[in-house]
Amino acid sequence: LQTTTNTIGTTIDLKQLTDLPLSGRDVSLLAFSVPGYVATPGVAGGTWNGLPSIAQSNSIDGVISSTSRMKFAGNASPGPQARLDAISQMTVSTGQLGVDEGFGQAAMQTAFVTTRGSNNFHGRVYEDFRNSYLNANSWFNDAVGLDKNHLILNDFGGDVGGPVLKNKLFFFGSFAMSKQPGGYTNTATVLTADAQKGIYTELDGTKVNLFSQVAGPNGLPTSANSMISGQISAIDGALSSGKLSPTSDPNLQTLSWFVPSPQTYYFPTVRVDYNVTQKVRMDVAWNETKYHQPGAGAPFFPGSLANTGASNKSSNYTGSLGIDWTISPTLINQFRGGYYYNATWYAYDATNAYTTQPIVNWAYGESPQQFNLPVTTYYPIINFSDGMTWQKNSHMLTFGLSFWREQDHYWNPPDGILTYGLGLVNGDPALSTFDSYFASA
């Protein structure tokens, strides 16, 4: 029994929170309620006891559960979501961690323990439900005549635990899903019908036919490039899939449309505990969060041009092994080891047109020749720790070792994608012609 410690920490009893309406059922958010926490303005997260935001780490069942990258916004929450139905204990240590905590990664740690089975069977099912019928439309959608974005959020699941062999072998398992078949409104700037024909409207309403009044008399082309004409025609075909609204520029309109983008999360958890002997206990656990969102990368135009959209998906899980060995009444050895898998695929199903076609940026209005570009991140971690605690008379000695190794994999699409920017530049014979005309107009 350790009667004193200089670690600053708080253990949160999750049984008291089971019946509370916790949004998302993510218990890691409760770390922000611990004394010493200060929110960081403009950043999702904060710090504890004046520590820098990067001095944070977390673990599930003794296994590192987040990477050491991108910690500038804080790192108190694990990659696999710590769900209320799957976690039995949460400890927040906010300073002066012992050498057997945190793997030397940080001075603040949130530690989670997966729910165990027992000699009695226990189970439950639940559902949290939200619906767009209870929401008002957004101001923007009302202004342009769009219906409110559809929202149905179902967060449901269940768990069960109990004995396989009484007093010997126990199990716990849970599965939950969060489904939100919603989306968002995207916009693009398009040319008006007159502007497509080369008829430019000045702010005072004066109209100028750029082809017949400016280009033709000066020996310049009097019709649009065939490629540009084809793209304008494709944009026109997409207009019926959205709503047009005017802008402050009389030659441009805003096209708004709804992008379906349902979000689905999966939360499976399994834990098995085995009393090998009266002195040796083992446990294995697996916690995962999977995510999929079609339409996460918006298409640049709707309708027939919507194939430029893309989807995101990710998988984060920890697998752990624990062995507790009571060597003698005063000597205890504890081993924890496991693997943290994390991979995110951004725009994984994006068109690969960028490998054969350039990106084209128009000087006026938006071009349909743009692409979502795929990016993949993957930072797996393997770690283990072994610690021994020895009670010697009135003294307690703790010694052991820990090891962790992280591999960083980050893939971007190839650099050097050819990009054309269309417009009048120095050296273009049309520049002086248009400058002279409008200077004298």
Tab-separated table of N, CA and C in Angstrom, residues 55 99 217 343 351:
chain	number	residue	atom	x	y	z
A	55	ALA	N	3.130	18.906	-23.593
A	55	ALA	CA	3.515	18.061	-22.470
A	55	ALA	C	2.331	17.231	-22.002
A	99	VAL	N	8.120	7.746	-12.465
A	99	VAL	CA	8.899	7.222	-13.590
A	99	VAL	C	8.198	6.063	-14.276
A	217	PRO	N	-12.013	44.893	-83.190
A	217	PRO	CA	-11.365	46.028	-83.848
A	217	PRO	C	-9.859	46.052	-83.697
A	343	ALA	N	-4.348	5.065	-38.729
A	343	ALA	CA	-4.172	5.422	-40.140
A	343	ALA	C	-5.364	6.251	-40.584
A	351	THR	N	-10.303	11.388	-57.644
A	351	THR	CA	-9.893	11.095	-59.010
A	351	THR	C	-8.390	11.330	-59.167
